[in-house]
């Protein structure tokens, strides 16, 4: 694997999941793989799980990792081509990224969307600049439109749960449901989850959201899309809860989403569904306490699997170097 920006960088999802689960069973089995090599973890936005799980994964592989919180600790970066830098930005990405290339063997980057211009965000301009000028293999720690390490951890979790639930012979029904939130959030997690589940072919994907919250068809094509949440939840084996802002009326919050928070009553029509969320989440806005504190919730397992997701990906990249 030369880079990890989306599901398109993965040849065989099931094989990658198997590699991740092998690391979960024996975390230090490839401790020598990263000897003498170093990864940079660059954060232009906040993180808890991605930062820590990727560091743990790196350590398990014998890699040295250095975290750089660009947004809080670095010089203000300029990305504009031909910019006259007489304002607040101090260092151009053209000058900074090659320096990362001198220090690291692999570059991992988190860059959220600005949610102002859909064209800018969906061109993945910022991530593209790190790729272009660092000369390093780049791993996305969540970009403007996708969160592939999260989606891999999500599929790992679904596969583990399927083994526990002993669902065999038919594909599980996975429902991605929009949830209310007080702020406009990116579409990354939802886009990425849809993209991975569609590519995986190990589940039937249903997406439900209020009208106006349609996602980019590039990621959802192949899924069944229903705007009636109760209908969508019928017989679901997994319910993935996530808020996103509008894609068409870009970056907007269109309603307060009354009636869309997942409750035990809503779950009663499912096949005793397991409930997933990438975290962080706002309790009793996106998801009720009663669901989160019940046996339906697999969110801690899901977050734990972020380590094995990152370890499987980093391992593939190191082996290709
Ligand atoms: N799920 C996730 O990416 O969490 P963080 O934003 O805390 O890294």
PDB file of N, CA, C and O in Angstrom, residues 66-135:
ATOM      1  N   UNK A  66       5.884  11.069  16.076  1.00  0.00           N
ATOM      2  CA  UNK A  66       5.941  12.439  16.600  1.00  0.00           C
ATOM      3  C   UNK A  66       4.644  13.142  16.228  1.00  0.00           C
ATOM      4  O   UNK A  66       4.258  13.168  15.047  1.00  0.00           O
ATOM      5  N   UNK A  67       3.972  13.651  17.253  1.00  0.00           N
ATOM      6  CA  UNK A  67       2.720  14.380  17.033  1.00  0.00           C
ATOM      7  C   UNK A  67       3.034  15.867  16.922  1.00  0.00           C
ATOM      8  O   UNK A  67       3.779  16.414  17.735  1.00  0.00           O
ATOM      9  N   UNK A  68       2.478  16.485  15.905  1.00  0.00           N
ATOM     10  CA  UNK A  68       2.633  17.928  15.738  1.00  0.00           C
ATOM     11  C   UNK A  68       1.244  18.529  15.552  1.00  0.00           C
ATOM     12  O   UNK A  68       0.593  18.280  14.535  1.00  0.00           O
ATOM     13  N   UNK A  69       0.790  19.267  16.564  1.00  0.00           N
ATOM     14  CA  UNK A  69      -0.522  19.927  16.485  1.00  0.00           C
ATOM     15  C   UNK A  69      -0.347  21.242  15.737  1.00  0.00           C
ATOM     16  O   UNK A  69      -0.138  22.291  16.338  1.00  0.00           O
ATOM     17  N   UNK A  70      -0.414  21.143  14.433  1.00  0.00           N
ATOM     18  CA  UNK A  70      -0.123  22.290  13.556  1.00  0.00           C
ATOM     19  C   UNK A  70      -1.005  23.481  13.922  1.00  0.00           C
ATOM     20  O   UNK A  70      -0.546  24.632  13.938  1.00  0.00           O
ATOM     21  N   UNK A  71      -2.279  23.175  14.242  1.00  0.00           N
ATOM     22  CA  UNK A  71      -3.234  24.262  14.497  1.00  0.00           C
ATOM     23  C   UNK A  71      -2.877  25.047  15.761  1.00  0.00           C
ATOM     24  O   UNK A  71      -3.141  26.247  15.850  1.00  0.00           O
ATOM     25  N   UNK A  72      -2.250  24.393  16.747  1.00  0.00           N
ATOM     26  CA  UNK A  72      -1.986  25.064  18.020  1.00  0.00           C
ATOM     27  C   UNK A  72      -0.518  25.439  18.205  1.00  0.00           C
ATOM     28  O   UNK A  72      -0.198  26.389  18.900  1.00  0.00           O
ATOM     29  N   UNK A  73       0.388  24.645  17.610  1.00  0.00           N
ATOM     30  CA  UNK A  73       1.810  24.797  17.920  1.00  0.00           C
ATOM     31  C   UNK A  73       2.652  25.286  16.753  1.00  0.00           C
ATOM     32  O   UNK A  73       3.786  25.735  16.959  1.00  0.00           O
ATOM     33  N   UNK A  74       2.118  25.159  15.539  1.00  0.00           N
ATOM     34  CA  UNK A  74       2.949  25.470  14.374  1.00  0.00           C
ATOM     35  C   UNK A  74       2.790  26.901  13.908  1.00  0.00           C
ATOM     36  O   UNK A  74       1.931  27.646  14.381  1.00  0.00           O
ATOM     37  N   UNK A  75       3.620  27.272  12.959  1.00  0.00           N
ATOM     38  CA  UNK A  75       3.438  28.542  12.262  1.00  0.00           C
ATOM     39  C   UNK A  75       2.178  28.452  11.416  1.00  0.00           C
ATOM     40  O   UNK A  75       1.875  27.390  10.872  1.00  0.00           O
ATOM     41  N   UNK A  76       1.471  29.564  11.309  1.00  0.00           N
ATOM     42  CA  UNK A  76       0.244  29.573  10.495  1.00  0.00           C
ATOM     43  C   UNK A  76       0.608  29.298   9.040  1.00  0.00           C
ATOM     44  O   UNK A  76       1.408  30.024   8.443  1.00  0.00           O
ATOM     45  N   UNK A  77       0.021  28.237   8.484  1.00  0.00           N
ATOM     46  CA  UNK A  77       0.394  27.795   7.132  1.00  0.00           C
ATOM     47  C   UNK A  77      -0.393  28.534   6.053  1.00  0.00           C
ATOM     48  O   UNK A  77      -1.586  28.779   6.187  1.00  0.00           O
ATOM     49  N   UNK A  78       0.281  28.815   4.964  1.00  0.00           N
ATOM     50  CA  UNK A  78      -0.339  29.397   3.766  1.00  0.00           C
ATOM     51  C   UNK A  78      -0.440  28.300   2.707  1.00  0.00           C
ATOM     52  O   UNK A  78       0.518  27.549   2.497  1.00  0.00           O
ATOM     53  N   UNK A  79      -1.584  28.203   2.053  1.00  0.00           N
ATOM     54  CA  UNK A  79      -1.769  27.181   1.022  1.00  0.00           C
ATOM     55  C   UNK A  79      -1.980  27.795  -0.368  1.00  0.00           C
ATOM     56  O   UNK A  79      -1.989  27.081  -1.360  1.00  0.00           O
ATOM     57  N   UNK A  80      -2.186  29.103  -0.416  1.00  0.00           N
ATOM     58  CA  UNK A  80      -2.540  29.748  -1.687  1.00  0.00           C
ATOM     59  C   UNK A  80      -1.365  29.813  -2.648  1.00  0.00           C
ATOM     60  O   UNK A  80      -0.280  30.295  -2.284  1.00  0.00           O
ATOM     61  N   UNK A  81      -1.607  29.366  -3.877  1.00  0.00           N
ATOM     62  CA  UNK A  81      -0.575  29.451  -4.910  1.00  0.00           C
ATOM     63  C   UNK A  81      -0.328  30.923  -5.251  1.00  0.00           C
ATOM     64  O   UNK A  81      -1.271  31.667  -5.504  1.00  0.00           O
ATOM     65  N   UNK A  82       0.910  31.337  -5.220  1.00  0.00           N
ATOM     66  CA  UNK A  82       1.259  32.718  -5.560  1.00  0.00           C
ATOM     67  C   UNK A  82       0.872  33.728  -4.493  1.00  0.00           C
ATOM     68  O   UNK A  82       0.851  34.938  -4.760  1.00  0.00           O
ATOM     69  N   UNK A  83       0.558  33.254  -3.288  1.00  0.00           N
ATOM     70  CA  UNK A  83       0.118  34.179  -2.230  1.00  0.00           C
ATOM     71  C   UNK A  83       1.215  35.194  -1.894  1.00  0.00           C
ATOM     72  O   UNK A  83       2.395  34.840  -1.830  1.00  0.00           O
ATOM     73  N   UNK A  84       0.799  36.435  -1.714  1.00  0.00           N
ATOM     74  CA  UNK A  84       1.709  37.458  -1.175  1.00  0.00           C
ATOM     75  C   UNK A  84       1.517  37.412   0.333  1.00  0.00           C
ATOM     76  O   UNK A  84       0.463  37.787   0.851  1.00  0.00           O
ATOM     77  N   UNK A  85       2.507  36.913   1.035  1.00  0.00           N
ATOM     78  CA  UNK A  85       2.301  36.559   2.445  1.00  0.00           C
ATOM     79  C   UNK A  85       2.576  37.751   3.375  1.00  0.00           C
ATOM     80  O   UNK A  85       3.434  37.695   4.239  1.00  0.00           O
ATOM     81  N   UNK A  86       1.788  38.766   3.188  1.00  0.00           N
ATOM     82  CA  UNK A  86       1.931  39.955   4.052  1.00  0.00           C
ATOM     83  C   UNK A  86       0.781  40.048   5.051  1.00  0.00           C
ATOM     84  O   UNK A  86       0.481  41.116   5.572  1.00  0.00           O
ATOM     85  N   UNK A  87       0.126  38.886   5.306  1.00  0.00           N
ATOM     86  CA  UNK A  87      -0.973  38.851   6.277  1.00  0.00           C
ATOM     87  C   UNK A  87      -0.615  37.996   7.474  1.00  0.00           C
ATOM     88  O   UNK A  87       0.505  38.097   8.002  1.00  0.00           O
ATOM     89  N   UNK A  88      -1.544  37.127   7.895  1.00  0.00           N
ATOM     90  CA  UNK A  88      -1.347  36.346   9.123  1.00  0.00           C
ATOM     91  C   UNK A  88      -0.576  35.049   8.918  1.00  0.00           C
ATOM     92  O   UNK A  88      -0.067  34.482   9.880  1.00  0.00           O
ATOM     93  N   UNK A  89      -0.540  34.527   7.690  1.00  0.00           N
ATOM     94  CA  UNK A  89       0.171  33.266   7.487  1.00  0.00           C
ATOM     95  C   UNK A  89       1.679  33.509   7.454  1.00  0.00           C
ATOM     96  O   UNK A  89       2.155  34.529   6.954  1.00  0.00           O
ATOM     97  N   UNK A  90       2.424  32.515   7.990  1.00  0.00           N
ATOM     98  CA  UNK A  90       3.862  32.716   8.228  1.00  0.00           C
ATOM     99  C   UNK A  90       4.724  31.821   7.347  1.00  0.00           C
ATOM    100  O   UNK A  90       5.848  32.166   6.994  1.00  0.00           O
ATOM    101  N   UNK A  91       4.176  30.629   7.015  1.00  0.00           N
ATOM    102  CA  UNK A  91       4.982  29.651   6.289  1.00  0.00           C
ATOM    103  C   UNK A  91       4.124  28.986   5.220  1.00  0.00           C
ATOM    104  O   UNK A  91       2.978  28.600   5.487  1.00  0.00           O
ATOM    105  N   UNK A  92       4.681  28.856   4.006  1.00  0.00           N
ATOM    106  CA  UNK A  92       3.914  28.243   2.920  1.00  0.00           C
ATOM    107  C   UNK A  92       4.059  26.725   2.978  1.00  0.00           C
ATOM    108  O   UNK A  92       5.130  26.210   3.319  1.00  0.00           O
ATOM    109  N   UNK A  93       2.975  26.041   2.605  1.00  0.00           N
ATOM    110  CA  UNK A  93       3.001  24.571   2.589  1.00  0.00           C
ATOM    111  C   UNK A  93       4.112  24.067   1.669  1.00  0.00           C
ATOM    112  O   UNK A  93       4.716  23.010   1.927  1.00  0.00           O
ATOM    113  N   UNK A  94       4.431  24.837   0.623  1.00  0.00           N
ATOM    114  CA  UNK A  94       5.496  24.434  -0.306  1.00  0.00           C
ATOM    115  C   UNK A  94       6.849  24.363   0.381  1.00  0.00           C
ATOM    116  O   UNK A  94       7.751  23.662  -0.078  1.00  0.00           O
ATOM    117  N   UNK A  95       7.008  25.158   1.438  1.00  0.00           N
ATOM    118  CA  UNK A  95       8.272  25.153   2.177  1.00  0.00           C
ATOM    119  C   UNK A  95       8.221  24.192   3.364  1.00  0.00           C
ATOM    120  O   UNK A  95       9.215  23.552   3.689  1.00  0.00           O
ATOM    121  N   UNK A  96       7.040  24.101   4.006  1.00  0.00           N
ATOM    122  CA  UNK A  96       6.931  23.274   5.218  1.00  0.00           C
ATOM    123  C   UNK A  96       6.895  21.784   4.888  1.00  0.00           C
ATOM    124  O   UNK A  96       7.578  20.975   5.541  1.00  0.00           O
ATOM    125  N   UNK A  97       6.103  21.396   3.876  1.00  0.00           N
ATOM    126  CA  UNK A  97       5.899  19.962   3.616  1.00  0.00           C
ATOM    127  C   UNK A  97       7.188  19.234   3.246  1.00  0.00           C
ATOM    128  O   UNK A  97       7.419  18.112   3.738  1.00  0.00           O
ATOM    129  N   UNK A  98       8.072  19.818   2.418  1.00  0.00           N
ATOM    130  CA  UNK A  98       9.324  19.101   2.128  1.00  0.00           C
ATOM    131  C   UNK A  98      10.174  18.885   3.376  1.00  0.00           C
ATOM    132  O   UNK A  98      10.952  17.932   3.445  1.00  0.00           O
ATOM    133  N   UNK A  99      10.020  19.768   4.365  1.00  0.00           N
ATOM    134  CA  UNK A  99      10.765  19.599   5.622  1.00  0.00           C
ATOM    135  C   UNK A  99      10.247  18.361   6.363  1.00  0.00           C
ATOM    136  O   UNK A  99      11.036  17.573   6.898  1.00  0.00           O
ATOM    137  N   UNK A 100       8.917  18.182   6.348  1.00  0.00           N
ATOM    138  CA  UNK A 100       8.381  16.943   6.931  1.00  0.00           C
ATOM    139  C   UNK A 100       8.990  15.740   6.202  1.00  0.00           C
ATOM    140  O   UNK A 100       9.272  14.702   6.807  1.00  0.00           O
ATOM    141  N   UNK A 101       9.183  15.899   4.911  1.00  0.00           N
ATOM    142  CA  UNK A 101       9.786  14.827   4.106  1.00  0.00           C
ATOM    143  C   UNK A 101      11.185  14.469   4.573  1.00  0.00           C
ATOM    144  O   UNK A 101      11.634  13.334   4.416  1.00  0.00           O
ATOM    145  N   UNK A 102      11.895  15.445   5.134  1.00  0.00           N
ATOM    146  CA  UNK A 102      13.253  15.195   5.657  1.00  0.00           C
ATOM    147  C   UNK A 102      13.213  14.450   6.989  1.00  0.00           C
ATOM    148  O   UNK A 102      14.142  13.734   7.345  1.00  0.00           O
ATOM    149  N   UNK A 103      12.141  14.652   7.762  1.00  0.00           N
ATOM    150  CA  UNK A 103      12.112  14.144   9.136  1.00  0.00           C
ATOM    151  C   UNK A 103      11.427  12.782   9.275  1.00  0.00           C
ATOM    152  O   UNK A 103      11.691  12.060  10.229  1.00  0.00           O
ATOM    153  N   UNK A 104      10.475  12.503   8.374  1.00  0.00           N
ATOM    154  CA  UNK A 104       9.614  11.329   8.576  1.00  0.00           C
ATOM    155  C   UNK A 104       9.713  10.338   7.410  1.00  0.00           C
ATOM    156  O   UNK A 104      10.108  10.700   6.305  1.00  0.00           O
ATOM    157  N   UNK A 105       9.278   9.105   7.680  1.00  0.00           N
ATOM    158  CA  UNK A 105       9.161   8.083   6.643  1.00  0.00           C
ATOM    159  C   UNK A 105       7.725   7.964   6.135  1.00  0.00           C
ATOM    160  O   UNK A 105       7.488   7.520   5.007  1.00  0.00           O
ATOM    161  N   UNK A 106       6.772   8.296   7.015  1.00  0.00           N
ATOM    162  CA  UNK A 106       5.346   8.276   6.661  1.00  0.00           C
ATOM    163  C   UNK A 106       4.713   9.517   7.278  1.00  0.00           C
ATOM    164  O   UNK A 106       5.057   9.892   8.408  1.00  0.00           O
ATOM    165  N   UNK A 107       3.810  10.148   6.534  1.00  0.00           N
ATOM    166  CA  UNK A 107       3.149  11.347   7.042  1.00  0.00           C
ATOM    167  C   UNK A 107       1.654  11.078   7.203  1.00  0.00           C
ATOM    168  O   UNK A 107       0.986  10.665   6.247  1.00  0.00           O
ATOM    169  N   UNK A 108       1.143  11.293   8.406  1.00  0.00           N
ATOM    170  CA  UNK A 108      -0.281  11.114   8.688  1.00  0.00           C
ATOM    171  C   UNK A 108      -0.861  12.497   8.969  1.00  0.00           C
ATOM    172  O   UNK A 108      -0.299  13.255   9.759  1.00  0.00           O
ATOM    173  N   UNK A 109      -1.980  12.815   8.315  1.00  0.00           N
ATOM    174  CA  UNK A 109      -2.488  14.199   8.362  1.00  0.00           C
ATOM    175  C   UNK A 109      -3.983  14.223   8.630  1.00  0.00           C
ATOM    176  O   UNK A 109      -4.739  13.461   8.020  1.00  0.00           O
ATOM    177  N   UNK A 110      -4.387  15.106   9.533  1.00  0.00           N
ATOM    178  CA  UNK A 110      -5.821  15.393   9.736  1.00  0.00           C
ATOM    179  C   UNK A 110      -6.128  16.814   9.281  1.00  0.00           C
ATOM    180  O   UNK A 110      -5.529  17.766   9.776  1.00  0.00           O
ATOM    181  N   UNK A 111      -7.029  16.933   8.327  1.00  0.00           N
ATOM    182  CA  UNK A 111      -7.467  18.262   7.854  1.00  0.00           C
ATOM    183  C   UNK A 111      -8.977  18.244   7.676  1.00  0.00           C
ATOM    184  O   UNK A 111      -9.488  17.551   6.811  1.00  0.00           O
ATOM    185  N   UNK A 112      -9.700  18.965   8.492  1.00  0.00           N
ATOM    186  CA  UNK A 112     -11.160  19.036   8.367  1.00  0.00           C
ATOM    187  C   UNK A 112     -11.554  20.001   7.242  1.00  0.00           C
ATOM    188  O   UNK A 112     -10.770  20.868   6.860  1.00  0.00           O
ATOM    189  N   UNK A 113     -12.789  19.871   6.752  1.00  0.00           N
ATOM    190  CA  UNK A 113     -13.270  20.836   5.754  1.00  0.00           C
ATOM    191  C   UNK A 113     -13.628  22.168   6.411  1.00  0.00           C
ATOM    192  O   UNK A 113     -13.989  22.205   7.589  1.00  0.00           O
ATOM    193  N   UNK A 114     -13.560  23.229   5.628  1.00  0.00           N
ATOM    194  CA  UNK A 114     -13.976  24.542   6.137  1.00  0.00           C
ATOM    195  C   UNK A 114     -15.499  24.684   6.072  1.00  0.00           C
ATOM    196  O   UNK A 114     -16.078  25.562   6.711  1.00  0.00           O
ATOM    197  N   UNK A 115     -16.154  23.820   5.275  1.00  0.00           N
ATOM    198  CA  UNK A 115     -17.618  23.842   5.081  1.00  0.00           C
ATOM    199  C   UNK A 115     -18.115  25.178   4.524  1.00  0.00           C
ATOM    200  O   UNK A 115     -19.234  25.582   4.793  1.00  0.00           O
ATOM    201  N   UNK A 116     -17.245  25.846   3.747  1.00  0.00           N
ATOM    202  CA  UNK A 116     -17.665  27.101   3.098  1.00  0.00           C
ATOM    203  C   UNK A 116     -17.852  26.863   1.604  1.00  0.00           C
ATOM    204  O   UNK A 116     -18.873  27.231   1.039  1.00  0.00           O
ATOM    205  N   UNK A 117     -16.838  26.276   0.988  1.00  0.00           N
ATOM    206  CA  UNK A 117     -16.923  25.998  -0.450  1.00  0.00           C
ATOM    207  C   UNK A 117     -16.885  24.496  -0.662  1.00  0.00           C
ATOM    208  O   UNK A 117     -15.892  23.839  -0.333  1.00  0.00           O
ATOM    209  N   UNK A 118     -17.962  23.950  -1.251  1.00  0.00           N
ATOM    210  CA  UNK A 118     -18.001  22.504  -1.490  1.00  0.00           C
ATOM    211  C   UNK A 118     -16.913  22.094  -2.471  1.00  0.00           C
ATOM    212  O   UNK A 118     -16.274  21.053  -2.298  1.00  0.00           O
ATOM    213  N   UNK A 119     -16.680  22.934  -3.471  1.00  0.00           N
ATOM    214  CA  UNK A 119     -15.657  22.577  -4.468  1.00  0.00           C
ATOM    215  C   UNK A 119     -14.281  22.475  -3.812  1.00  0.00           C
ATOM    216  O   UNK A 119     -13.518  21.547  -4.073  1.00  0.00           O
ATOM    217  N   UNK A 120     -13.957  23.436  -2.965  1.00  0.00           N
ATOM    218  CA  UNK A 120     -12.650  23.399  -2.286  1.00  0.00           C
ATOM    219  C   UNK A 120     -12.535  22.155  -1.421  1.00  0.00           C
ATOM    220  O   UNK A 120     -11.540  21.425  -1.475  1.00  0.00           O
ATOM    221  N   UNK A 121     -13.556  21.917  -0.600  1.00  0.00           N
ATOM    222  CA  UNK A 121     -13.484  20.774   0.321  1.00  0.00           C
ATOM    223  C   UNK A 121     -13.430  19.450  -0.437  1.00  0.00           C
ATOM    224  O   UNK A 121     -12.606  18.583  -0.131  1.00  0.00           O
ATOM    225  N   UNK A 122     -14.314  19.322  -1.437  1.00  0.00           N
ATOM    226  CA  UNK A 122     -14.393  18.022  -2.129  1.00  0.00           C
ATOM    227  C   UNK A 122     -13.232  17.795  -3.106  1.00  0.00           C
ATOM    228  O   UNK A 122     -13.038  16.684  -3.592  1.00  0.00           O
ATOM    229  N   UNK A 123     -12.429  18.818  -3.340  1.00  0.00           N
ATOM    230  CA  UNK A 123     -11.202  18.601  -4.125  1.00  0.00           C
ATOM    231  C   UNK A 123     -10.075  18.097  -3.231  1.00  0.00           C
ATOM    232  O   UNK A 123      -9.003  17.736  -3.730  1.00  0.00           O
ATOM    233  N   UNK A 124     -10.303  18.047  -1.918  1.00  0.00           N
ATOM    234  CA  UNK A 124      -9.281  17.624  -0.945  1.00  0.00           C
ATOM    235  C   UNK A 124      -7.988  18.409  -1.177  1.00  0.00           C
ATOM    236  O   UNK A 124      -6.880  17.855  -1.163  1.00  0.00           O
ATOM    237  N   UNK A 125      -8.162  19.722  -1.327  1.00  0.00           N
ATOM    238  CA  UNK A 125      -7.021  20.570  -1.668  1.00  0.00           C
ATOM    239  C   UNK A 125      -5.919  20.516  -0.602  1.00  0.00           C
ATOM    240  O   UNK A 125      -4.736  20.331  -0.930  1.00  0.00           O
ATOM    241  N   UNK A 126      -6.303  20.663   0.671  1.00  0.00           N
ATOM    242  CA  UNK A 126      -5.268  20.726   1.726  1.00  0.00           C
ATOM    243  C   UNK A 126      -4.476  19.424   1.801  1.00  0.00           C
ATOM    244  O   UNK A 126      -3.240  19.435   1.829  1.00  0.00           O
ATOM    245  N   UNK A 127      -5.189  18.298   1.861  1.00  0.00           N
ATOM    246  CA  UNK A 127      -4.495  17.011   1.928  1.00  0.00           C
ATOM    247  C   UNK A 127      -3.602  16.834   0.700  1.00  0.00           C
ATOM    248  O   UNK A 127      -2.461  16.358   0.796  1.00  0.00           O
ATOM    249  N   UNK A 128      -4.122  17.250  -0.438  1.00  0.00           N
ATOM    250  CA  UNK A 128      -3.366  17.147  -1.690  1.00  0.00           C
ATOM    251  C   UNK A 128      -2.047  17.914  -1.653  1.00  0.00           C
ATOM    252  O   UNK A 128      -1.049  17.480  -2.241  1.00  0.00           O
ATOM    253  N   UNK A 129      -2.050  19.029  -0.943  1.00  0.00           N
ATOM    254  CA  UNK A 129      -0.820  19.828  -0.843  1.00  0.00           C
ATOM    255  C   UNK A 129       0.246  19.091  -0.020  1.00  0.00           C
ATOM    256  O   UNK A 129       1.428  19.123  -0.345  1.00  0.00           O
ATOM    257  N   UNK A 130      -0.171  18.422   1.049  1.00  0.00           N
ATOM    258  CA  UNK A 130       0.782  17.630   1.849  1.00  0.00           C
ATOM    259  C   UNK A 130       1.340  16.479   1.013  1.00  0.00           C
ATOM    260  O   UNK A 130       2.528  16.159   1.095  1.00  0.00           O
ATOM    261  N   UNK A 131       0.462  15.852   0.209  1.00  0.00           N
ATOM    262  CA  UNK A 131       0.906  14.732  -0.627  1.00  0.00           C
ATOM    263  C   UNK A 131       1.904  15.243  -1.671  1.00  0.00           C
ATOM    264  O   UNK A 131       2.980  14.676  -1.868  1.00  0.00           O
ATOM    265  N   UNK A 132       1.528  16.357  -2.301  1.00  0.00           N
ATOM    266  CA  UNK A 132       2.324  16.885  -3.414  1.00  0.00           C
ATOM    267  C   UNK A 132       3.723  17.325  -2.969  1.00  0.00           C
ATOM    268  O   UNK A 132       4.715  17.057  -3.649  1.00  0.00           O
ATOM    269  N   UNK A 133       3.782  17.996  -1.831  1.00  0.00           N
ATOM    270  CA  UNK A 133       5.052  18.642  -1.471  1.00  0.00           C
ATOM    271  C   UNK A 133       5.889  17.881  -0.441  1.00  0.00           C
ATOM    272  O   UNK A 133       7.048  18.223  -0.231  1.00  0.00           O
ATOM    273  N   UNK A 134       5.319  16.864   0.228  1.00  0.00           N
ATOM    274  CA  UNK A 134       6.133  16.147   1.234  1.00  0.00           C
ATOM    275  C   UNK A 134       6.947  15.028   0.597  1.00  0.00           C
ATOM    276  O   UNK A 134       8.007  14.660   1.114  1.00  0.00           O
ATOM    277  N   UNK A 135       6.431  14.466  -0.499  1.00  0.00           N
ATOM    278  CA  UNK A 135       7.124  13.345  -1.132  1.00  0.00           C
ATOM    279  C   UNK A 135       7.041  12.058  -0.320  1.00  0.00           C
ATOM    280  O   UNK A 135       7.783  11.113  -0.578  1.00  0.00           O
TER     281      UNK A 135
END
